[in-house]
GROMACS .gro file of C-alpha atoms in nm:
model
  474
    1MET     CA    1  13.219   9.248   7.147
    2ASN     CA    2  13.448   8.988   7.044
    3GLN     CA    3  13.584   9.005   6.673
    4ASP     CA    4  13.453   8.636   6.590
    5THR     CA    5  13.085   8.796   6.666
    6LYS     CA    6  12.883   8.964   6.410
    7THR     CA    7  12.633   9.254   6.551
    8PRO     CA    8  12.265   9.092   6.539
    9HIS     CA    9  11.994   9.325   6.435
   10PRO     CA   10  11.821   9.487   6.736
   11LEU     CA   11  11.486   9.329   6.630
   12VAL     CA   12  11.687   9.009   6.686
   13ALA     CA   13  11.900   9.115   6.988
   14VAL     CA   14  11.554   9.207   7.159
   15ILE     CA   15  11.417   8.867   7.135
   16PRO     CA   16  11.607   8.733   7.505
   17VAL     CA   17  11.513   9.029   7.657
   18VAL     CA   18  11.165   8.975   7.633
   19ILE     CA   19  11.201   8.610   7.664
   20LEU     CA   20  11.342   8.665   7.995
   21ILE     CA   21  11.104   8.951   8.114
   22ALA     CA   22  10.823   8.688   8.027
   23PHE     CA   23  10.967   8.412   8.221
   24LEU     CA   24  11.011   8.635   8.523
   25ALA     CA   25  10.654   8.781   8.523
   26THR     CA   26  10.545   8.391   8.511
   27ALA     CA   27  10.791   8.303   8.788
   28ILE     CA   28  10.674   8.608   8.996
   29SER     CA   29  10.301   8.531   8.935
   30LEU     CA   30  10.350   8.174   9.035
   31PHE     CA   31  10.585   8.203   9.345
   32GLY     CA   32  10.570   8.563   9.456
   33SER     CA   33  10.862   8.662   9.669
   34ASP     CA   34  10.965   8.299   9.679
   35SER     CA   35  11.048   8.304   9.309
   36LEU     CA   36  11.396   8.414   9.431
   37SER     CA   37  11.467   8.064   9.571
   38GLY     CA   38  11.428   7.914   9.184
   39GLY     CA   39  11.202   8.069   8.981
   40SER     CA   40  11.382   8.407   8.858
   41GLN     CA   41  11.737   8.169   8.846
   42ILE     CA   42  11.514   7.929   8.592
   43ALA     CA   43  11.397   8.255   8.406
   44LEU     CA   44  11.767   8.410   8.346
   45LEU     CA   45  11.912   8.069   8.236
   46MET     CA   46  11.640   8.051   7.975
   47GLY     CA   47  11.683   8.400   7.867
   48MET     CA   48  12.064   8.301   7.842
   49ALA     CA   49  11.982   7.972   7.658
   50VAL     CA   50  11.761   8.189   7.402
   51CYS     CA   51  12.066   8.436   7.334
   52VAL     CA   52  12.343   8.155   7.300
   53SER     CA   53  12.121   7.975   7.080
   54ILE     CA   54  11.999   8.237   6.833
   55SER     CA   55  12.380   8.365   6.798
   56MET     CA   56  12.536   7.989   6.726
   57ALA     CA   57  12.259   7.904   6.490
   58LEU     CA   58  12.174   8.249   6.307
   59TYR     CA   59  12.548   8.433   6.317
   60ARG     CA   60  12.777   8.109   6.371
   61THR     CA   61  12.941   8.239   6.704
   62PRO     CA   62  13.156   7.983   6.859
   63TRP     CA   63  13.086   7.850   7.192
   64ARG     CA   64  13.417   7.950   7.298
   65VAL     CA   65  13.333   8.343   7.313
   66PHE     CA   66  13.045   8.251   7.562
   67GLU     CA   67  13.269   8.083   7.765
   68GLN     CA   68  13.551   8.346   7.765
   69GLN     CA   69  13.301   8.636   7.881
   70ILE     CA   70  13.119   8.423   8.109
   71LYS     CA   71  13.469   8.344   8.284
   72LYS     CA   72  13.536   8.705   8.270
   73THR     CA   73  13.211   8.833   8.406
   74LEU     CA   74  13.227   8.565   8.705
   75GLY     CA   75  13.575   8.656   8.781
   76GLU     CA   76  13.473   9.039   8.803
   77VAL     CA   77  13.179   8.939   9.062
   78SER     CA   78  13.414   8.675   9.305
   79ILE     CA   79  13.490   8.926   9.545
   80THR     CA   80  13.090   9.053   9.551
   81LEU     CA   81  13.006   8.704   9.630
   82LEU     CA   82  13.262   8.683   9.914
   83ILE     CA   83  13.126   9.002  10.072
   84LEU     CA   84  12.756   8.847  10.068
   85LEU     CA   85  12.890   8.544  10.277
   86CYS     CA   86  13.052   8.784  10.515
   87VAL     CA   87  12.718   9.007  10.543
   88GLY     CA   88  12.560   8.655  10.624
   89MET     CA   89  12.806   8.623  10.889
   90LEU     CA   90  12.770   8.960  10.996
   91SER     CA   91  12.374   8.973  11.038
   92GLY     CA   92  12.390   8.634  11.232
   93SER     CA   93  12.682   8.738  11.452
   94TRP     CA   94  12.557   9.107  11.533
   95MET     CA   95  12.210   8.973  11.613
   96ILE     CA   96  12.313   8.697  11.848
   97SER     CA   97  12.592   8.873  12.016
   98GLY     CA   98  12.326   9.120  12.094
   99ILE     CA   99  12.412   9.418  11.905
  100VAL     CA  100  12.152   9.475  11.716
  101PRO     CA  101  11.887   9.378  12.012
  102THR     CA  102  12.064   9.633  12.198
  103LEU     CA  103  12.020   9.924  11.928
  104ILE     CA  104  11.673   9.827  11.915
  105TYR     CA  105  11.653   9.795  12.268
  106TYR     CA  106  11.742  10.204  12.304
  107GLY     CA  107  11.626  10.327  11.981
  108VAL     CA  108  11.268  10.268  12.047
  109GLN     CA  109  11.276  10.432  12.351
  110ILE     CA  110  11.472  10.751  12.189
  111MET     CA  111  11.300  10.745  11.861
  112SER     CA  112  10.974  10.952  11.765
  113PRO     CA  113  10.736  10.723  11.511
  114GLN     CA  114  10.645  11.056  11.376
  115PHE     CA  115  11.033  11.154  11.315
  116PHE     CA  116  11.134  10.791  11.244
  117LEU     CA  117  11.164  10.769  10.858
  118VAL     CA  118  11.368  11.095  10.804
  119SER     CA  119  11.559  11.011  11.092
  120ALA     CA  120  11.654  10.687  10.954
  121SER     CA  121  11.732  10.794  10.627
  122ILE     CA  122  11.981  11.060  10.729
  123ILE     CA  123  12.160  10.824  10.973
  124CYS     CA  124  12.205  10.587  10.677
  125ALA     CA  125  12.289  10.867  10.459
  126LEU     CA  126  12.549  10.972  10.691
  127VAL     CA  127  12.715  10.623  10.761
  128SER     CA  128  12.719  10.546  10.394
  129LEU     CA  129  12.896  10.871  10.323
  130LEU     CA  130  13.189  10.744  10.610
  131SER     CA  131  13.189  10.424  10.470
  132GLY     CA  132  13.148  10.462  10.110
  133SER     CA  133  12.959  10.145  10.097
  134SER     CA  134  12.561  10.125  10.070
  135TRP     CA  135  12.569   9.771  10.129
  136THR     CA  136  12.775   9.777  10.467
  137THR     CA  137  12.547  10.066  10.581
  138ILE     CA  138  12.214   9.851  10.519
  139ALA     CA  139  12.365   9.526  10.662
  140THR     CA  140  12.468   9.691  10.996
  141ILE     CA  141  12.276  10.019  11.107
  142GLY     CA  142  11.997   9.955  10.838
  143VAL     CA  143  11.901   9.594  10.990
  144ALA     CA  144  11.907   9.789  11.361
  145LEU     CA  145  11.702  10.044  11.221
  146LEU     CA  146  11.459   9.796  11.026
  147GLY     CA  147  11.396   9.650  11.354
  148ILE     CA  148  11.311   9.983  11.544
  149GLY     CA  149  11.068  10.100  11.260
  150HIS     CA  150  10.909   9.745  11.332
  151ALA     CA  151  10.867   9.791  11.722
  152LEU     CA  152  10.740  10.150  11.618
  153ASP     CA  153  10.462  10.010  11.417
  154VAL     CA  154  10.625  10.168  11.121
  155SER     CA  155  10.569  10.005  10.765
  156GLU     CA  156  10.857   9.801  10.671
  157ALA     CA  157  10.818   9.905  10.292
  158TRP     CA  158  10.837  10.279  10.425
  159THR     CA  159  11.133  10.188  10.654
  160ALA     CA  160  11.347   9.994  10.386
  161GLY     CA  161  11.261  10.284  10.156
  162ALA     CA  162  11.384  10.565  10.387
  163ILE     CA  163  11.708  10.309  10.474
  164ILE     CA  164  11.792  10.243  10.105
  165SER     CA  165  11.756  10.638  10.003
  166GLY     CA  166  11.969  10.747  10.254
  167ALA     CA  167  12.265  10.436  10.226
  168TYR     CA  168  12.257  10.518   9.821
  169PHE     CA  169  12.269  10.883   9.873
  170GLY     CA  170  12.566  10.881  10.077
  171ASP     CA  171  12.736  10.616   9.876
  172LYS     CA  172  12.698  10.820   9.562
  173LEU     CA  173  12.892  11.120   9.750
  174SER     CA  174  13.106  10.907   9.926
  175PRO     CA  175  13.500  10.960   9.795
  176LEU     CA  176  13.495  10.604   9.939
  177SER     CA  177  13.280  10.432   9.712
  178ASP     CA  178  13.398  10.185   9.442
  179THR     CA  179  13.096  10.295   9.237
  180THR     CA  180  13.184  10.663   9.260
  181ILE     CA  181  13.522  10.586   9.181
  182LEU     CA  182  13.435  10.354   8.901
  183ALA     CA  183  13.228  10.620   8.726
  184SER     CA  184  13.487  10.901   8.756
  185SER     CA  185  13.778  10.675   8.635
  186ALA     CA  186  13.562  10.474   8.334
  187THR     CA  187  13.515  10.833   8.175
  188GLY     CA  188  13.836  11.009   8.276
  189THR     CA  189  13.693  11.256   8.534
  190ASP     CA  190  13.865  11.378   8.835
  191LEU     CA  191  13.734  11.211   9.129
  192PHE     CA  192  13.612  11.532   9.331
  193VAL     CA  193  13.535  11.676   9.041
  194HIS     CA  194  13.292  11.419   8.961
  195ILE     CA  195  13.155  11.393   9.332
  196ARG     CA  196  13.082  11.821   9.322
  197TYR     CA  197  12.906  11.792   9.000
  198MET     CA  198  12.712  11.524   9.134
  199MET     CA  199  12.573  11.723   9.406
  200LEU     CA  200  12.362  11.936   9.184
  201THR     CA  201  12.114  11.643   9.095
  202THR     CA  202  12.181  11.450   9.413
  203ILE     CA  203  12.146  11.684   9.706
  204PRO     CA  204  11.780  11.829   9.574
  205THR     CA  205  11.690  11.476   9.510
  206PHE     CA  206  11.738  11.366   9.851
  207LEU     CA  207  11.600  11.714  10.028
  208ILE     CA  208  11.262  11.591   9.804
  209ALA     CA  209  11.272  11.231   9.970
  210LEU     CA  210  11.351  11.368  10.304
  211MET     CA  211  11.043  11.599  10.254
  212ILE     CA  212  10.837  11.320  10.138
  213PHE     CA  213  10.977  11.086  10.429
  214PHE     CA  214  10.903  11.375  10.694
  215ILE     CA  215  10.523  11.444  10.577
  216VAL     CA  216  10.443  11.089  10.560
  217GLY     CA  217  10.615  11.046  10.905
  218LEU     CA  218  10.376  11.305  11.071
  219GLY     CA  219  10.100  11.073  10.997
  220ASN     CA  220  10.212  10.754  11.169
  221GLY     CA  221  10.026  10.699  11.514
  222GLY     CA  222  10.336  10.487  11.601
  223ALA     CA  223  10.338  10.168  11.845
  224THR     CA  224  10.121  10.184  12.196
  225GLU     CA  225  10.354  10.247  12.512
  226LEU     CA  226  10.227   9.891  12.579
  227GLN     CA  227  10.379   9.733  12.243
  228VAL     CA  228  10.701   9.900  12.304
  229GLU     CA  229  10.707   9.792  12.648
  230GLN     CA  230  10.650   9.413  12.512
  231TYR     CA  231  10.949   9.442  12.270
  232THR     CA  232  11.168   9.611  12.554
  233GLU     CA  233  11.107   9.316  12.799
  234GLY     CA  234  11.116   9.059  12.536
  235LEU     CA  235  11.488   9.191  12.443
  236SER     CA  236  11.631   9.247  12.798
  237ARG     CA  237  11.456   8.899  12.903
  238THR     CA  238  11.627   8.739  12.617
  239PHE     CA  239  11.918   8.907  12.568
  240HIS     CA  240  12.207   9.061  12.776
  241ILE     CA  241  12.148   9.415  12.709
  242SER     CA  242  12.489   9.597  12.774
  243LEU     CA  243  12.620   9.936  12.577
  244TRP     CA  244  12.953   9.725  12.577
  245THR     CA  245  12.832   9.521  12.264
  246LEU     CA  246  12.830   9.873  12.130
  247LEU     CA  247  13.232   9.903  12.106
  248VAL     CA  248  13.174   9.653  11.789
  249PRO     CA  249  12.997   9.886  11.574
  250VAL     CA  250  13.253  10.164  11.712
  251LEU     CA  251  13.564   9.969  11.634
  252THR     CA  252  13.369   9.887  11.294
  253GLY     CA  253  13.354  10.265  11.234
  254VAL     CA  254  13.737  10.315  11.309
  255LEU     CA  255  13.808  10.045  11.056
  256ILE     CA  256  13.583  10.231  10.797
  257ALA     CA  257  13.749  10.557  10.888
  258ARG     CA  258  14.081  10.403  10.791
  259ARG     CA  259  13.960  10.279  10.439
  260VAL     CA  260  13.998   9.930  10.499
  261PRO     CA  261  13.817   9.716  10.238
  262SER     CA  262  13.479   9.626  10.274
  263LEU     CA  263  13.540   9.241  10.269
  264ILE     CA  264  13.820   9.291  10.547
  265VAL     CA  265  13.590   9.502  10.772
  266LEU     CA  266  13.261   9.265  10.748
  267PHE     CA  267  13.487   8.975  10.818
  268THR     CA  268  13.649   9.144  11.108
  269SER     CA  269  13.338   9.283  11.222
  270SER     CA  270  13.167   8.939  11.238
  271ILE     CA  271  13.471   8.770  11.451
  272MET     CA  272  13.472   9.065  11.735
  273ALA     CA  273  13.090   8.988  11.743
  274GLY     CA  274  13.100   8.651  11.807
  275VAL     CA  275  13.393   8.726  12.080
  276VAL     CA  276  13.105   8.943  12.218
  277ALA     CA  277  12.890   8.660  12.178
  278LEU     CA  278  13.102   8.411  12.393
  279ILE     CA  279  13.151   8.637  12.683
  280LEU     CA  280  12.793   8.833  12.682
  281GLN     CA  281  12.556   8.591  12.534
  282PRO     CA  282  12.677   8.219  12.598
  283HIS     CA  283  12.282   8.125  12.697
  284ILE     CA  284  12.167   8.227  12.338
  285LEU     CA  285  12.468   8.040  12.189
  286CYS     CA  286  12.381   7.733  12.391
  287GLU     CA  287  12.023   7.744  12.246
  288VAL     CA  288  12.155   7.794  11.893
  289ALA     CA  289  12.339   7.465  11.936
  290GLY     CA  290  12.082   7.290  12.152
  291THR     CA  291  12.361   7.162  12.354
  292ASP     CA  292  12.627   7.345  12.584
  293ASN     CA  293  12.914   7.361  12.339
  294LEU     CA  294  12.945   7.727  12.274
  295LEU     CA  295  13.169   7.713  11.965
  296ARG     CA  296  12.899   7.479  11.794
  297GLY     CA  297  12.650   7.771  11.868
  298LEU     CA  298  12.877   8.036  11.727
  299ALA     CA  299  12.976   7.847  11.425
  300MET     CA  300  12.580   7.790  11.369
  301THR     CA  301  12.522   8.173  11.407
  302TYR     CA  302  12.807   8.242  11.121
  303TYR     CA  303  12.665   8.014  10.863
  304GLY     CA  304  12.325   7.886  10.933
  305ALA     CA  305  11.985   7.980  11.019
  306THR     CA  306  11.908   8.086  11.382
  307ALA     CA  307  11.599   8.100  11.579
  308VAL     CA  308  11.544   8.232  11.949
  309ASP     CA  309  11.249   8.236  12.181
  310THR     CA  310  11.199   8.563  12.323
  311GLY     CA  311  10.806   8.467  12.425
  312ASN     CA  312  10.693   8.738  12.172
  313ALA     CA  313  10.625   8.572  11.824
  314SER     CA  314  10.667   8.915  11.619
  315LEU     CA  315  10.994   8.948  11.811
  316ASN     CA  316  11.094   8.595  11.763
  317GLU     CA  317  11.053   8.658  11.368
  318LEU     CA  318  11.260   8.955  11.439
  319VAL     CA  319  11.573   8.851  11.590
  320SER     CA  320  11.609   8.532  11.346
  321THR     CA  321  11.907   8.518  11.095
  322GLY     CA  322  12.002   8.333  10.817
  323GLY     CA  323  12.346   8.350  10.827
  324MET     CA  324  12.586   8.271  10.533
  325ALA     CA  325  12.334   8.024  10.413
  326GLY     CA  326  12.058   8.244  10.378
  327MET     CA  327  12.252   8.446  10.129
  328LEU     CA  328  12.291   8.134   9.907
  329ASN     CA  329  11.960   8.180   9.683
  330THR     CA  330  12.121   8.544   9.641
  331ILE     CA  331  12.454   8.389   9.551
  332TRP     CA  332  12.273   8.153   9.288
  333LEU     CA  333  12.087   8.417   9.150
  334ILE     CA  334  12.356   8.643   9.108
  335LEU     CA  335  12.575   8.370   8.902
  336CYS     CA  336  12.268   8.307   8.645
  337ALA     CA  337  12.231   8.687   8.621
  338MET     CA  338  12.587   8.737   8.553
  339CYS     CA  339  12.588   8.464   8.308
  340PHE     CA  340  12.285   8.610   8.119
  341GLY     CA  341  12.480   8.965   8.125
  342ALA     CA  342  12.794   8.787   8.013
  343VAL     CA  343  12.657   8.608   7.706
  344MET     CA  344  12.427   8.925   7.576
  345VAL     CA  345  12.750   9.127   7.569
  346ALA     CA  346  12.951   8.816   7.400
  347SER     CA  347  12.653   8.818   7.145
  348GLY     CA  348  12.658   9.177   7.061
  349MET     CA  349  12.314   9.213   7.151
  350ILE     CA  350  12.418   9.456   7.398
  351GLU     CA  351  12.575   9.652   7.147
  352SER     CA  352  12.301   9.625   6.883
  353LEU     CA  353  12.029   9.760   7.134
  354THR     CA  354  12.237  10.045   7.246
  355ARG     CA  355  12.332  10.140   6.915
  356VAL     CA  356  11.936  10.219   6.873
  357ILE     CA  357  11.908  10.445   7.195
  358VAL     CA  358  12.233  10.621   7.083
  359SER     CA  359  12.073  10.694   6.739
  360TRP     CA  360  11.775  10.872   6.929
  361VAL     CA  361  12.041  11.147   7.028
  362ARG     CA  362  11.968  11.505   6.898
  363HIS     CA  363  12.038  11.721   7.177
  364ARG     CA  364  12.156  11.811   7.540
  365VAL     CA  365  11.834  11.628   7.696
  366SER     CA  366  11.795  11.335   7.455
  367LEU     CA  367  12.147  11.284   7.518
  368VAL     CA  368  12.122  11.268   7.891
  369SER     CA  369  11.782  11.094   7.872
  370SER     CA  370  11.961  10.840   7.634
  371THR     CA  371  12.241  10.785   7.913
  372VAL     CA  372  11.999  10.735   8.171
  373GLY     CA  373  11.791  10.479   7.976
  374THR     CA  374  12.061  10.301   7.878
  375GLY     CA  375  12.188  10.265   8.258
  376ILE     CA  376  11.872  10.133   8.353
  377PHE     CA  377  11.826   9.925   8.051
  378LEU     CA  378  12.179   9.764   8.112
  379ASN     CA  379  12.101   9.710   8.498
  380LEU     CA  380  11.793   9.516   8.403
  381THR     CA  381  11.989   9.288   8.142
  382THR     CA  382  12.336   9.246   8.273
  383GLY     CA  383  12.215   9.249   8.616
  384ASP     CA  384  12.505   9.450   8.769
  385GLN     CA  385  12.577   9.801   8.856
  386PHE     CA  386  12.930   9.772   8.790
  387ILE     CA  387  12.906   9.623   8.421
  388SER     CA  388  12.589   9.880   8.378
  389ILE     CA  389  12.851  10.211   8.426
  390VAL     CA  390  13.145  10.058   8.243
  391LEU     CA  391  12.940  10.012   7.926
  392THR     CA  392  12.749  10.323   7.962
  393ALA     CA  393  13.056  10.484   7.961
  394ASP     CA  394  13.210  10.336   7.662
  395ILE     CA  395  12.915  10.344   7.470
  396PHE     CA  396  12.836  10.731   7.521
  397LYS     CA  397  13.202  10.883   7.596
  398GLU     CA  398  13.283  10.957   7.210
  399VAL     CA  399  12.920  11.075   7.164
  400TYR     CA  400  12.986  11.323   7.459
  401ASP     CA  401  13.316  11.444   7.327
  402ASP     CA  402  13.189  11.428   6.954
  403GLN     CA  403  12.893  11.683   7.133
  404GLY     CA  404  13.134  11.894   7.296
  405TYR     CA  405  13.037  11.813   7.663
  406GLU     CA  406  13.258  11.760   7.958
  407THR     CA  407  13.304  11.413   8.069
  408ARG     CA  408  13.192  11.514   8.443
  409LEU     CA  409  12.840  11.552   8.264
  410LEU     CA  410  12.861  11.158   8.126
  411SER     CA  411  12.995  11.031   8.493
  412ARG     CA  412  12.744  11.217   8.681
  413THR     CA  413  12.420  11.051   8.458
  414CYS     CA  414  12.618  10.738   8.464
  415GLU     CA  415  12.578  10.749   8.867
  416ASP     CA  416  12.212  10.871   8.859
  417ALA     CA  417  12.095  10.607   8.620
  418ALA     CA  418  12.344  10.280   8.656
  419THR     CA  419  12.407  10.309   9.027
  420VAL     CA  420  12.092  10.406   9.233
  421THR     CA  421  11.824  10.210   9.012
  422SER     CA  422  12.028   9.898   9.070
  423VAL     CA  423  11.862   9.819   9.403
  424LEU     CA  424  11.527   9.863   9.221
  425ILE     CA  425  11.558   9.539   9.009
  426PRO     CA  426  11.480   9.210   9.178
  427TRP     CA  427  11.735   9.036   8.975
  428ASN     CA  428  12.016   9.274   8.991
  429THR     CA  429  12.292   9.197   9.243
  430CYS     CA  430  12.192   9.482   9.452
  431GLY     CA  431  11.840   9.452   9.426
  432MET     CA  432  11.880   9.082   9.537
  433THR     CA  433  12.118   9.135   9.822
  434GLN     CA  434  11.939   9.436   9.983
  435SER     CA  435  11.576   9.240   9.971
  436THR     CA  436  11.779   8.931  10.110
  437VAL     CA  437  11.938   9.126  10.405
  438LEU     CA  438  11.632   9.344  10.507
  439GLY     CA  439  11.397   9.050  10.460
  440VAL     CA  440  11.180   9.288  10.254
  441PRO     CA  441  11.121   9.177   9.896
  442THR     CA  442  11.216   9.424   9.636
  443LEU     CA  443  10.908   9.466   9.480
  444THR     CA  444  10.811   9.579   9.816
  445TYR     CA  445  10.979   9.836   9.907
  446LEU     CA  446  11.051   9.970   9.540
  447PRO     CA  447  10.801  10.252   9.539
  448TYR     CA  448  10.900  10.404   9.861
  449CYS     CA  449  11.294  10.442   9.772
  450PHE     CA  450  11.197  10.804   9.667
  451PHE     CA  451  11.580  10.909   9.623
  452ASN     CA  452  11.639  10.607   9.374
  453LEU     CA  453  11.328  10.686   9.177
  454LEU     CA  454  11.385  11.033   9.135
  455SER     CA  455  11.748  11.079   9.066
  456PRO     CA  456  11.712  10.946   8.691
  457LEU     CA  457  11.425  11.209   8.661
  458MET     CA  458  11.646  11.499   8.835
  459SER     CA  459  11.915  11.403   8.602
  460ILE     CA  460  11.713  11.461   8.286
  461ILE     CA  461  11.533  11.777   8.437
  462ILE     CA  462  11.851  11.919   8.512
  463ALA     CA  463  11.972  11.839   8.141
  464ALA     CA  464  11.698  12.019   8.038
  465ILE     CA  465  11.712  12.326   8.263
  466GLY     CA  466  12.080  12.356   8.128
  467TRP     CA  467  12.191  12.446   8.489
  468ARG     CA  468  12.581  12.414   8.506
  469ILE     CA  469  12.574  12.210   8.210
  470VAL     CA  470  12.868  12.385   7.951
  471ARG     CA  471  12.950  12.289   7.586
  472ARG     CA  472  13.255  12.300   7.421
  473LYS     CA  473  13.253  12.597   7.127
  474SER     CA  474  13.341  12.467   6.785
   0.00000   0.00000   0.00000
């Protein structure tokens, strides 16, 4: 909090949050999933306006304090916005080049509907563990798995839940993950000590999620042979299905293994996919462009919405993409969410509300529960998991030290709360991104992200048991 800012009373600090929730609820009730196209952004700006008005009127907080914090926050999220644009490029180019259609074509013939959910979750977990990025995993293999699930007649909500559960499990335990590195560094914990300690809550939670996906999957009747045949025929008739297209995912995996930054990986993979499209799918590029100009078709694939006629209405919807333009509503929403979070921090309202939470701490369980609650609360109010992790660590670092608990307990709890719940919040950067990439609204997949829902609870349960939680003797 800036020195020019007085700390508001908690009852005052909660007003912008209540206003925001009221406006978001109204936007969702009026527009449904279309609220992300403007309604939610207006709600965030209204919450921001209320926060600034109260601070300037009651506490004489100068505007420059808010302006400085907004500049700082938007600067920190700029790379995220570039990554989102590259994700749009990737989704369009991987589809039009035939990469995703090829994966769907072979996937529907190999994967069993009964074991699809558990297989999808495990595959995403492995890819995310190796890449260190849930975003990259969901934007690549996750999109292909959603298509396979669609062809196998598996609910898209369940499929998205399995994909997200696996992706965030791998992201949490990967030494390449930015959130894992951030949580360990923000609390002063060795990276691998942090990862090993997280296994005590993360692995049991993921096993429970896999068990649920396995049991539910057994009840899937799956698609009929005729439906699978319609999908494979439609894909092979429209695209040049070739295993050569899978060279791009393989080379992308090599870049990931060499720890190349996510932004570079996504951009390079998009360019490679574009080359494949020029070689193997020139007819598709001509259809997208409406002319014989292949480069025009490729450019439109990168930045615009594309639609390909496969002769099957449901398949047409599956292979349509939004490109970079499809990410603009998400970027707009992220900018508004970051501005709201920035003014809440600058006004001191975040600090005021978190002080109330910290005051409830009496013993080990309440300490961990308060940390979990703070992480989730900050995800709701700041709209970004990175801000939530850093602020939660800052708020509780001294409390954990005073009570004699190791920093690894704080770092683990930050991840169990802030990292995994971010994707469950419609206006959080993660929730907005994954709902856009998968084409499934956040509130639709939320009930099925069992790993993400159970992780905060598991953190509290392990604290109650006291398993491997040590306290420094006075």
